[in-house]
Tab-separated table of C-alpha atoms in Angstrom:
chain	number	residue	atom	x	y	z
O	153	UNK	CA	37.570	23.420	72.861
O	154	UNK	CA	36.764	26.076	75.441
O	155	UNK	CA	33.791	28.343	76.215
O	156	UNK	CA	33.316	31.543	78.048
O	157	UNK	CA	30.083	32.187	79.877
O	158	UNK	CA	29.827	36.061	79.984
O	159	UNK	CA	27.587	38.027	82.441
O	160	UNK	CA	25.158	40.613	81.138
O	161	UNK	CA	26.069	43.993	82.781
O	162	UNK	CA	22.432	44.272	83.809
O	163	UNK	CA	22.714	41.070	85.837
O	164	UNK	CA	21.195	38.532	83.478
O	165	UNK	CA	23.209	35.541	82.114
O	166	UNK	CA	22.573	33.462	79.032
O	167	UNK	CA	25.016	34.083	76.191
O	168	UNK	CA	28.037	31.827	75.484
O	169	UNK	CA	30.908	32.104	73.355
O	170	UNK	CA	32.059	28.847	71.615
O	171	UNK	CA	35.450	28.473	70.131
O	172	UNK	CA	34.737	25.586	67.790
O	173	UNK	CA	35.603	26.500	64.215
O	174	UNK	CA	38.737	28.791	64.564
O	175	UNK	CA	39.939	28.923	61.027
O	176	UNK	CA	37.048	30.321	58.906
O	177	UNK	CA	38.822	33.102	57.140
O	178	UNK	CA	37.439	32.876	53.554
O	179	UNK	CA	40.899	33.810	52.168
O	180	UNK	CA	42.748	31.041	54.048
O	181	UNK	CA	45.038	28.821	51.995
O	182	UNK	CA	45.635	25.123	51.727
O	183	UNK	CA	41.923	24.100	51.851
O	184	UNK	CA	41.469	20.622	50.886
O	185	UNK	CA	39.629	20.066	47.700
O	186	UNK	CA	36.140	18.801	48.220
O	187	UNK	CA	33.401	17.183	46.157
O	188	UNK	CA	30.591	19.552	45.164
O	189	UNK	CA	27.674	19.302	47.544
O	190	UNK	CA	25.415	17.939	44.852
O	191	UNK	CA	27.814	14.971	44.402
O	192	UNK	CA	26.998	13.664	47.838
O	193	UNK	CA	23.308	12.645	47.795
O	194	UNK	CA	21.590	12.849	51.114
O	195	UNK	CA	20.462	9.516	52.364
O	196	UNK	CA	16.665	9.247	52.880
O	197	UNK	CA	14.910	7.550	55.664
O	198	UNK	CA	13.370	4.166	54.945
O	199	UNK	CA	9.994	4.158	53.360
O	200	UNK	CA	8.351	2.990	56.530
O	201	UNK	CA	8.731	5.542	58.334
O	202	UNK	CA	30.700	31.736	70.839
O	203	UNK	CA	33.254	34.972	69.772
O	204	UNK	CA	35.011	33.921	66.557
O	205	UNK	CA	38.248	35.744	67.668
O	206	UNK	CA	40.380	34.594	70.599
O	207	UNK	CA	38.689	35.141	73.961
O	208	UNK	CA	39.830	38.354	75.711
O	209	UNK	CA	42.137	38.112	78.602
O	210	UNK	CA	39.765	39.844	80.978
O	211	UNK	CA	37.000	37.406	80.339
O	212	UNK	CA	36.351	34.436	82.616
O	213	UNK	CA	37.509	31.436	80.748
O	214	UNK	CA	36.855	27.910	82.082
O	215	UNK	CA	37.487	24.483	80.677
O	216	UNK	CA	34.548	23.409	78.464
O	217	UNK	CA	32.585	20.927	80.438
O	218	UNK	CA	29.189	20.891	78.739
O	219	UNK	CA	26.834	17.885	79.182
O	220	UNK	CA	27.506	15.459	76.579
O	221	UNK	CA	23.977	14.079	76.440
O	222	UNK	CA	24.667	10.688	78.138
O	223	UNK	CA	22.695	9.136	81.076
O	224	UNK	CA	20.358	11.455	82.867
O	225	UNK	CA	21.260	14.415	80.483
O	226	UNK	CA	20.249	12.259	77.431
O	227	UNK	CA	16.951	11.306	78.960
O	228	UNK	CA	16.191	15.003	79.697
O	229	UNK	CA	16.911	15.951	76.175
O	230	UNK	CA	15.082	13.143	74.475
O	231	UNK	CA	11.865	13.416	76.319
O	232	UNK	CA	11.685	16.933	75.068
O	233	UNK	CA	12.574	16.182	71.427
O	234	UNK	CA	9.897	16.955	68.841
O	235	UNK	CA	8.327	13.424	68.494
O	236	UNK	CA	7.056	14.195	64.971
O	237	UNK	CA	10.471	15.145	63.608
O	238	UNK	CA	12.184	12.438	65.491
O	239	UNK	CA	9.903	9.793	64.228
O	240	UNK	CA	10.312	11.029	60.573
O	241	UNK	CA	14.134	11.100	60.775
O	242	UNK	CA	15.600	8.869	63.492
O	243	UNK	CA	16.220	6.065	61.025
O	244	UNK	CA	18.152	8.391	58.724
O	245	UNK	CA	20.352	9.539	61.662
O	246	UNK	CA	21.091	6.037	62.644
O	247	UNK	CA	21.998	4.937	59.179
O	248	UNK	CA	24.113	7.908	58.382
O	249	UNK	CA	27.736	6.541	58.080
O	250	UNK	CA	30.854	8.366	59.194
O	251	UNK	CA	32.036	8.896	55.557
O	252	UNK	CA	28.893	10.846	54.828
O	253	UNK	CA	29.077	12.757	58.057
O	254	UNK	CA	32.736	13.710	57.234
O	255	UNK	CA	31.802	14.744	53.759
O	256	UNK	CA	28.999	16.963	54.852
O	257	UNK	CA	31.241	18.571	57.477
O	258	UNK	CA	34.077	19.162	54.959
O	259	UNK	CA	31.638	20.652	52.573
O	260	UNK	CA	30.150	23.536	54.778
O	261	UNK	CA	33.702	24.212	56.084
O	262	UNK	CA	34.920	24.491	52.580
O	263	UNK	CA	32.038	26.756	51.720
O	264	UNK	CA	32.857	29.159	54.585
O	265	UNK	CA	36.512	29.283	53.501
O	266	UNK	CA	35.774	29.968	49.842
O	267	UNK	CA	36.127	33.276	47.919
O	268	UNK	CA	32.499	33.124	46.849
O	269	UNK	CA	31.225	34.495	50.107
O	270	UNK	CA	29.452	37.906	49.379
O	271	UNK	CA	30.927	41.103	50.900
O	272	UNK	CA	28.733	43.047	53.248
O	273	UNK	CA	26.967	45.871	51.314
O	274	UNK	CA	26.860	49.511	52.273
O	275	UNK	CA	23.753	49.659	54.399
O	276	UNK	CA	21.211	52.371	53.457
O	277	UNK	CA	19.727	52.428	57.011
O	278	UNK	CA	21.051	51.276	60.421
O	279	UNK	CA	17.970	49.576	61.903
O	280	UNK	CA	14.762	48.069	60.513
O	281	UNK	CA	12.207	45.292	60.611
O	282	UNK	CA	12.425	42.327	58.084
O	283	UNK	CA	9.577	39.996	57.336
O	284	UNK	CA	8.895	37.344	54.628
O	285	UNK	CA	5.380	36.905	53.099
O	286	UNK	CA	3.690	35.658	49.921
O	287	UNK	CA	1.858	32.383	50.207
O	288	UNK	CA	-1.778	32.218	51.348
O	289	UNK	CA	-2.781	35.101	53.712
O	290	UNK	CA	0.759	36.034	54.927
O	291	UNK	CA	0.759	39.488	53.323
O	292	UNK	CA	-2.454	40.267	55.140
O	293	UNK	CA	-0.996	39.110	58.487
O	294	UNK	CA	2.099	41.016	57.820
O	295	UNK	CA	0.121	44.229	57.056
O	296	UNK	CA	-1.585	43.758	60.491
O	297	UNK	CA	1.754	43.403	62.194
O	298	UNK	CA	3.068	46.638	60.557
O	299	UNK	CA	-0.095	48.425	61.642
O	300	UNK	CA	0.374	47.142	65.232
O	301	UNK	CA	3.906	48.309	65.203
O	302	UNK	CA	2.842	51.842	64.229
O	303	UNK	CA	0.069	51.769	66.741
O	304	UNK	CA	2.809	50.980	69.372
O	305	UNK	CA	4.804	54.146	68.216
O	306	UNK	CA	7.402	51.951	66.590
O	307	UNK	CA	8.641	53.745	63.358
O	308	UNK	CA	11.309	51.480	62.238
O	309	UNK	CA	11.313	51.009	58.367
O	310	UNK	CA	9.954	47.655	57.261
O	311	UNK	CA	10.919	45.486	54.361
O	312	UNK	CA	8.732	42.446	53.501
O	313	UNK	CA	10.508	39.999	51.159
O	314	UNK	CA	8.776	37.606	48.817
O	315	UNK	CA	9.512	35.275	45.912
O	316	UNK	CA	9.142	36.564	42.328
O	317	UNK	CA	5.910	34.769	41.759
O	318	UNK	CA	4.346	35.973	44.995
O	319	UNK	CA	3.848	39.642	44.300
O	320	UNK	CA	1.340	41.315	46.638
O	321	UNK	CA	-1.623	43.144	45.202
O	322	UNK	CA	-1.579	46.834	44.277
O	323	UNK	CA	-3.825	47.631	47.229
O	324	UNK	CA	-1.527	45.710	49.693
O	325	UNK	CA	1.539	47.608	48.236
O	326	UNK	CA	-0.278	50.945	48.677
O	327	UNK	CA	-1.384	50.129	52.146
O	328	UNK	CA	2.230	49.002	53.188
O	329	UNK	CA	3.752	52.121	51.690
O	330	UNK	CA	1.539	54.405	53.523
O	331	UNK	CA	2.891	52.773	56.748
O	332	UNK	CA	6.592	53.106	55.824
O	333	UNK	CA	6.870	49.361	54.681
O	334	UNK	CA	7.961	48.160	51.268
O	335	UNK	CA	7.658	44.743	49.640
O	336	UNK	CA	11.023	43.541	48.371
O	337	UNK	CA	11.584	41.006	45.485
O	338	UNK	CA	14.092	38.295	46.417
O	339	UNK	CA	14.976	37.732	42.707
O	340	UNK	CA	16.722	41.117	42.264
O	341	UNK	CA	19.894	40.260	40.734
O	342	UNK	CA	22.044	42.797	42.628
O	343	UNK	CA	21.347	41.276	45.985
O	344	UNK	CA	24.044	39.339	48.029
O	345	UNK	CA	21.842	36.258	48.058
O	346	UNK	CA	19.220	36.394	45.260
O	347	UNK	CA	16.526	33.696	44.965
O	348	UNK	CA	15.063	33.086	41.563
O	349	UNK	CA	12.544	30.304	42.141
O	350	UNK	CA	10.483	28.546	44.728
O	351	UNK	CA	10.912	25.029	46.272
O	352	UNK	CA	8.228	22.387	45.690
O	353	UNK	CA	6.820	22.696	49.100
O	354	UNK	CA	4.138	24.747	50.533
O	355	UNK	CA	6.432	26.344	53.247
O	356	UNK	CA	9.438	28.151	51.843
O	357	UNK	CA	11.655	27.875	54.857
O	358	UNK	CA	14.800	28.548	52.855
O	359	UNK	CA	14.071	32.331	52.195
O	360	UNK	CA	14.492	33.499	55.833
O	361	UNK	CA	18.247	33.914	55.940
O	362	UNK	CA	18.296	35.373	52.394
O	363	UNK	CA	15.874	38.079	53.416
O	364	UNK	CA	17.947	39.058	56.427
O	365	UNK	CA	21.082	39.098	54.467
O	366	UNK	CA	19.664	41.042	51.547
O	367	UNK	CA	17.835	43.649	53.661
O	368	UNK	CA	19.102	47.239	53.589
O	369	UNK	CA	19.477	47.323	57.312
O	370	UNK	CA	22.670	46.746	59.314
O	371	UNK	CA	20.679	45.792	62.421
O	372	UNK	CA	17.592	43.690	61.879
O	373	UNK	CA	14.577	42.764	63.965
O	374	UNK	CA	13.183	39.726	62.026
O	375	UNK	CA	9.433	38.825	62.451
O	376	UNK	CA	7.444	36.143	60.994
O	377	UNK	CA	4.337	37.373	59.245
O	378	UNK	CA	2.121	35.676	62.012
O	379	UNK	CA	4.043	37.249	64.824
O	380	UNK	CA	2.945	40.525	66.426
O	381	UNK	CA	4.768	42.538	69.139
O	382	UNK	CA	2.645	43.639	72.084
O	383	UNK	CA	4.669	46.753	72.534
O	384	UNK	CA	7.404	48.734	70.782
O	385	UNK	CA	10.181	46.353	70.500
O	386	UNK	CA	12.893	48.880	69.316
O	387	UNK	CA	14.456	48.761	72.951
O	388	UNK	CA	15.851	45.307	72.072
O	389	UNK	CA	18.552	46.940	69.967
O	390	UNK	CA	19.782	48.760	73.113
O	391	UNK	CA	19.967	45.876	75.416
O	392	UNK	CA	23.329	45.097	76.809
O	393	UNK	CA	22.941	41.434	75.658
O	394	UNK	CA	22.381	42.403	72.149
O	395	UNK	CA	25.234	44.856	72.006
O	396	UNK	CA	27.616	42.414	73.575
O	397	UNK	CA	26.845	39.647	71.117
O	398	UNK	CA	25.078	41.050	67.965
O	399	UNK	CA	22.385	38.259	67.987
O	400	UNK	CA	19.484	37.768	70.291
O	401	UNK	CA	17.326	34.558	69.969
O	402	UNK	CA	14.453	33.016	71.695
O	403	UNK	CA	13.683	29.434	72.813
O	404	UNK	CA	11.434	26.793	71.353
O	405	UNK	CA	9.398	24.042	72.964
O	406	UNK	CA	11.709	21.312	71.870
O	407	UNK	CA	15.217	20.019	72.238
O	408	UNK	CA	17.534	18.332	69.619
O	409	UNK	CA	17.482	14.574	69.986
O	410	UNK	CA	20.775	13.124	71.242
O	411	UNK	CA	20.991	10.803	68.099
O	412	UNK	CA	20.621	13.657	65.698
O	413	UNK	CA	23.813	13.656	63.583
O	414	UNK	CA	23.719	17.521	63.340
O	415	UNK	CA	26.118	17.642	66.132
O	416	UNK	CA	28.668	15.499	64.305
O	417	UNK	CA	28.032	17.272	60.959
O	418	UNK	CA	28.589	20.718	62.514
O	419	UNK	CA	31.349	19.432	65.005
O	420	UNK	CA	29.494	20.854	68.020
O	421	UNK	CA	28.503	19.264	71.374
O	422	UNK	CA	25.114	17.921	72.257
O	423	UNK	CA	23.734	19.846	75.153
O	424	UNK	CA	20.621	19.850	77.367
O	425	UNK	CA	19.248	23.040	76.041
O	426	UNK	CA	16.109	24.284	74.232
O	427	UNK	CA	16.006	24.755	70.429
O	428	UNK	CA	15.526	28.142	68.877
O	429	UNK	CA	12.236	29.555	67.751
O	430	UNK	CA	13.018	31.860	64.904
O	431	UNK	CA	9.745	33.822	64.637
O	432	UNK	CA	11.640	36.676	66.036
O	433	UNK	CA	15.395	37.421	66.034
O	434	UNK	CA	17.497	40.618	66.584
O	435	UNK	CA	20.643	40.486	64.509
O	436	UNK	CA	23.637	42.803	63.928
O	437	UNK	CA	24.793	41.916	60.495
O	438	UNK	CA	28.133	43.466	60.786
O	439	UNK	CA	28.953	41.032	63.745
O	440	UNK	CA	26.882	38.213	62.362
O	441	UNK	CA	27.662	38.138	58.579
O	442	UNK	CA	29.593	34.748	58.613
O	443	UNK	CA	27.021	32.795	60.615
O	444	UNK	CA	24.185	34.255	58.455
O	445	UNK	CA	26.045	32.751	55.411
O	446	UNK	CA	26.148	29.275	57.135
O	447	UNK	CA	22.482	29.602	57.970
O	448	UNK	CA	21.818	30.456	54.359
O	449	UNK	CA	23.963	27.552	53.282
O	450	UNK	CA	21.893	25.063	55.430
O	451	UNK	CA	18.601	26.526	54.193
O	452	UNK	CA	19.771	26.448	50.531
O	453	UNK	CA	20.613	22.696	51.130
O	454	UNK	CA	17.447	21.898	52.976
O	455	UNK	CA	17.112	18.554	51.301
O	456	UNK	CA	19.786	17.410	53.585
O	457	UNK	CA	19.828	19.781	56.604
O	458	UNK	CA	15.962	19.752	57.241
O	459	UNK	CA	16.396	15.998	57.888
O	460	UNK	CA	18.448	17.154	60.869
O	461	UNK	CA	16.651	20.386	61.854
O	462	UNK	CA	13.008	21.047	61.829
O	463	UNK	CA	12.790	23.869	59.305
O	464	UNK	CA	14.904	26.953	59.341
O	465	UNK	CA	14.698	27.713	62.954
O	466	UNK	CA	17.756	26.081	64.364
O	467	UNK	CA	19.939	26.747	61.285
O	468	UNK	CA	20.585	30.085	62.954
O	469	UNK	CA	21.686	29.043	66.403
O	470	UNK	CA	23.511	26.085	65.097
O	471	UNK	CA	25.369	28.298	62.474
O	472	UNK	CA	26.511	30.561	65.424
O	473	UNK	CA	27.645	27.595	67.420
O	474	UNK	CA	29.527	25.870	64.557
O	475	UNK	CA	31.516	29.172	63.724
O	476	UNK	CA	32.103	30.206	67.372
O	477	UNK	CA	30.236	33.418	67.203
O	478	UNK	CA	28.432	34.737	70.294
O	479	UNK	CA	24.755	34.950	70.595
O	480	UNK	CA	22.299	35.461	73.434
O	481	UNK	CA	19.394	33.142	74.041
O	482	UNK	CA	16.600	34.602	76.032
O	483	UNK	CA	16.369	32.711	79.282
O	484	UNK	CA	12.782	33.125	80.099
O	485	UNK	CA	10.877	30.204	78.622
O	486	UNK	CA	7.926	30.810	76.200
O	487	UNK	CA	4.457	30.673	77.395
O	488	UNK	CA	1.183	29.720	75.500
O	489	UNK	CA	-1.858	31.604	74.529
O	490	UNK	CA	-5.142	29.740	73.848
O	491	UNK	CA	-8.366	28.536	75.373
O	492	UNK	CA	-10.010	25.521	77.043
O	493	UNK	CA	-10.767	22.559	74.801
O	494	UNK	CA	-11.505	19.813	77.424
O	495	UNK	CA	-8.198	20.968	78.881
O	496	UNK	CA	-6.016	24.056	77.991
O	497	UNK	CA	-5.244	24.220	74.289
O	498	UNK	CA	-2.343	26.526	73.384
O	499	UNK	CA	-2.255	27.515	69.796
O	500	UNK	CA	0.085	30.626	70.149
O	501	UNK	CA	3.703	31.020	71.181
O	502	UNK	CA	4.127	33.813	73.770
O	503	UNK	CA	7.731	35.046	73.919
O	504	UNK	CA	9.104	37.285	76.791
O	505	UNK	CA	11.997	39.671	77.407
O	506	UNK	CA	14.150	38.721	80.267
O	507	UNK	CA	13.255	41.845	82.219
O	508	UNK	CA	9.534	41.003	82.195
O	509	UNK	CA	8.408	37.465	82.798
O	510	UNK	CA	4.672	38.493	83.232
O	511	UNK	CA	3.837	40.309	79.947
O	512	UNK	CA	4.580	38.665	76.668
O	513	UNK	CA	6.534	40.838	74.192
O	514	UNK	CA	5.663	38.692	71.054
O	515	UNK	CA	2.380	36.884	70.218
O	516	UNK	CA	3.231	34.350	67.610
O	517	UNK	CA	0.109	32.637	66.248
O	518	UNK	CA	1.839	29.527	64.817
O	519	UNK	CA	-0.985	27.127	65.409
O	520	UNK	CA	-3.931	29.544	65.534
O	521	UNK	CA	-3.585	30.307	61.816
O	522	UNK	CA	-4.295	26.612	60.915
O	523	UNK	CA	-7.138	26.257	63.392
O	524	UNK	CA	-10.823	26.554	62.291
O	525	UNK	CA	-11.786	30.111	63.339
O	526	UNK	CA	-15.278	28.843	64.146
O	527	UNK	CA	-13.842	27.417	67.363
O	528	UNK	CA	-12.808	30.860	68.369
O	529	UNK	CA	-16.142	32.656	68.052
O	530	UNK	CA	-17.730	34.168	71.078
O	531	UNK	CA	-21.047	35.927	71.600
O	532	UNK	CA	-20.967	39.612	72.518
O	533	UNK	CA	-23.596	42.363	73.124
O	534	UNK	CA	-23.570	45.156	70.523
O	535	UNK	CA	-25.497	48.399	70.600
O	536	UNK	CA	-27.139	49.585	67.351
O	537	UNK	CA	-29.780	52.397	67.286
O	538	UNK	CA	-30.139	52.034	71.075
O	539	UNK	CA	-31.213	48.443	70.709
O	540	UNK	CA	-29.025	45.681	72.181
O	541	UNK	CA	-28.202	42.982	69.706
O	542	UNK	CA	-26.296	39.908	70.003
O	543	UNK	CA	-23.467	39.211	67.709
O	544	UNK	CA	-20.408	36.963	67.375
O	545	UNK	CA	-16.809	37.969	67.119
O	546	UNK	CA	-13.425	36.016	67.058
O	547	UNK	CA	-11.669	35.924	70.427
O	548	UNK	CA	-8.940	33.120	70.108
O	549	UNK	CA	-6.828	34.337	73.081
O	550	UNK	CA	-8.723	33.623	76.257
O	551	UNK	CA	-5.969	32.424	78.583
O	552	UNK	CA	-2.163	32.412	79.033
O	553	UNK	CA	-0.387	29.328	80.456
O	554	UNK	CA	3.269	29.603	81.504
O	555	UNK	CA	5.678	28.245	83.951
O	556	UNK	CA	6.595	30.384	86.908
O	557	UNK	CA	10.286	31.059	87.434
O	558	UNK	CA	11.305	29.476	84.176
O	559	UNK	CA	14.524	31.389	83.624
O	560	UNK	CA	17.396	28.988	82.500
O	561	UNK	CA	15.322	26.013	83.561
O	562	UNK	CA	15.549	22.774	81.398
O	563	UNK	CA	13.369	20.346	83.417
O	564	UNK	CA	10.120	21.523	81.774
O	565	UNK	CA	7.505	19.512	79.964
O	566	UNK	CA	5.675	21.039	77.061
O	567	UNK	CA	3.622	18.577	74.985
O	568	UNK	CA	1.510	18.504	71.850
O	569	UNK	CA	-1.870	16.789	71.342
O	570	UNK	CA	-4.772	16.931	68.880
O	571	UNK	CA	-7.963	18.005	70.557
O	572	UNK	CA	-11.535	17.249	69.444
O	573	UNK	CA	-12.465	18.833	66.130
O	574	UNK	CA	-8.799	18.373	64.982
O	575	UNK	CA	-7.485	21.247	66.959
O	576	UNK	CA	-3.691	21.374	67.293
O	577	UNK	CA	-2.778	22.098	70.910
O	578	UNK	CA	0.201	22.591	73.185
O	579	UNK	CA	0.082	22.345	76.942
O	580	UNK	CA	2.339	22.342	79.913
O	581	UNK	CA	2.422	19.677	82.634
O	582	UNK	CA	4.236	19.555	85.895
O	583	UNK	CA	4.951	16.892	88.485
O	584	UNK	CA	6.661	14.110	86.610
O	585	UNK	CA	10.209	15.884	86.353
O	586	UNK	CA	9.957	18.196	89.328
O	587	UNK	CA	8.971	21.049	86.964
O	588	UNK	CA	8.184	24.517	88.358
O	589	UNK	CA	4.601	25.607	88.976
O	590	UNK	CA	2.353	26.512	86.119
O	591	UNK	CA	-0.062	29.373	86.035
O	592	UNK	CA	-3.147	30.219	83.945
O	593	UNK	CA	-3.932	33.851	83.554
O	594	UNK	CA	-6.622	35.760	81.651
O	595	UNK	CA	-5.209	36.933	78.370
O	596	UNK	CA	-6.941	40.362	78.253
O	597	UNK	CA	-5.917	41.105	81.918
O	598	UNK	CA	-2.241	40.502	81.166
O	599	UNK	CA	-2.314	42.245	77.777
O	600	UNK	CA	-5.300	44.648	78.072
O	601	UNK	CA	-6.522	46.067	74.729
O	602	UNK	CA	-4.104	43.939	72.507
O	603	UNK	CA	-6.695	41.464	71.239
O	604	UNK	CA	-9.350	44.033	70.479
O	605	UNK	CA	-6.744	46.372	68.655
O	606	UNK	CA	-5.334	43.389	66.747
O	607	UNK	CA	-8.795	42.673	65.184
O	608	UNK	CA	-9.808	46.304	64.776
O	609	UNK	CA	-6.565	46.734	62.671
O	610	UNK	CA	-7.582	43.841	60.378
O	611	UNK	CA	-6.053	40.945	62.153
O	612	UNK	CA	-6.669	37.490	61.080
O	613	UNK	CA	-7.359	34.885	63.635
O	614	UNK	CA	-8.119	31.196	62.773
O	615	UNK	CA	-8.459	29.709	59.360
O	616	UNK	CA	-11.840	30.181	57.452
O	617	UNK	CA	-13.276	26.772	56.537
């Protein structure tokens, strides 16, 4: 197994090509007959609980010598593993026998070699934005994100995909259409990957890959409904990293535990690296069609794969790894947006581009949306008929906390806590692992006008309780 680390022509580094699964031609012969996936029941935890073709001659090729997650490397990985996911599934990973691992591996490889993979459609448009929405207030949040895109002079067409029982209201459809955005039903039969039903869970993680595959765009900027760009993100399609690989991802706070059997199931190496945060992705479907199918497969079989992976997010990165298809992982580590609750409480992921480590590019309110909005209220002076009156408005983003010089650094220490009042909080620490310095900045100084515009355009902050 070899890998090639390629240099970005602009001087950045970060994308890898992994030659792991060479023979994934769907028309290849001699495929061993496998049991259907459903015949191999996933084991449950106890109740107690990168190019796919050969590397070019002119590329620098080195013997693969990735950390194998032993010793100091394993300690660095496991201290950054998501404790909730690890505690819920560690016993399952430890009890999974070799026969089951082999069967799961053979099943996905057989799937990738089958004649049932859909052909790429004739795309109606080259580039566009893809979102998913439907449950709770997600259509309202998506509408605000579209308004913000238009405010930032981004005119990419937008498709917002939903399950058949999650139709938006007529008023929402009209508002979206006026902005050049259209709701799309995942149950349409002519789609490459139609979805006719919902799972018996609140979060429908399995629809993300299907939405990207089914979209009319050849190149996709995917955004979660609670994720808002701070400026026109169209430039990402023109970056040398995206053009070279066809897939641009962003890091998450966590690493994949060394005892997680996903490495054996997908036949990939454990490595001291950050997981993927899939609230934003840039994908060229022509270059990425096969790994998108494997990501869809893992999401479709979430009863098994979500015991390895914490939701849909890493199904993408690991699909690319398993098939040896190149991708670019943004090297600048994410920051946090939040406020003081005894100490700093980060409720929003802030993702950066590698050419600007100061100004976040995406504001992803992953924890803010489940936090009581009353904790975000702030008194302000308002003028009415020349009389000064006091009023309250929601201001959830007071501060930004980030590591300085975080590019490509793995010795960082993000952590989760529950603050008084039940607030879910993230924070960074430094000192224990020789982490780089952290800095706290005023949100409105780093992103002037963003917060006001977000709420003026109908943005939703915390949860109404």
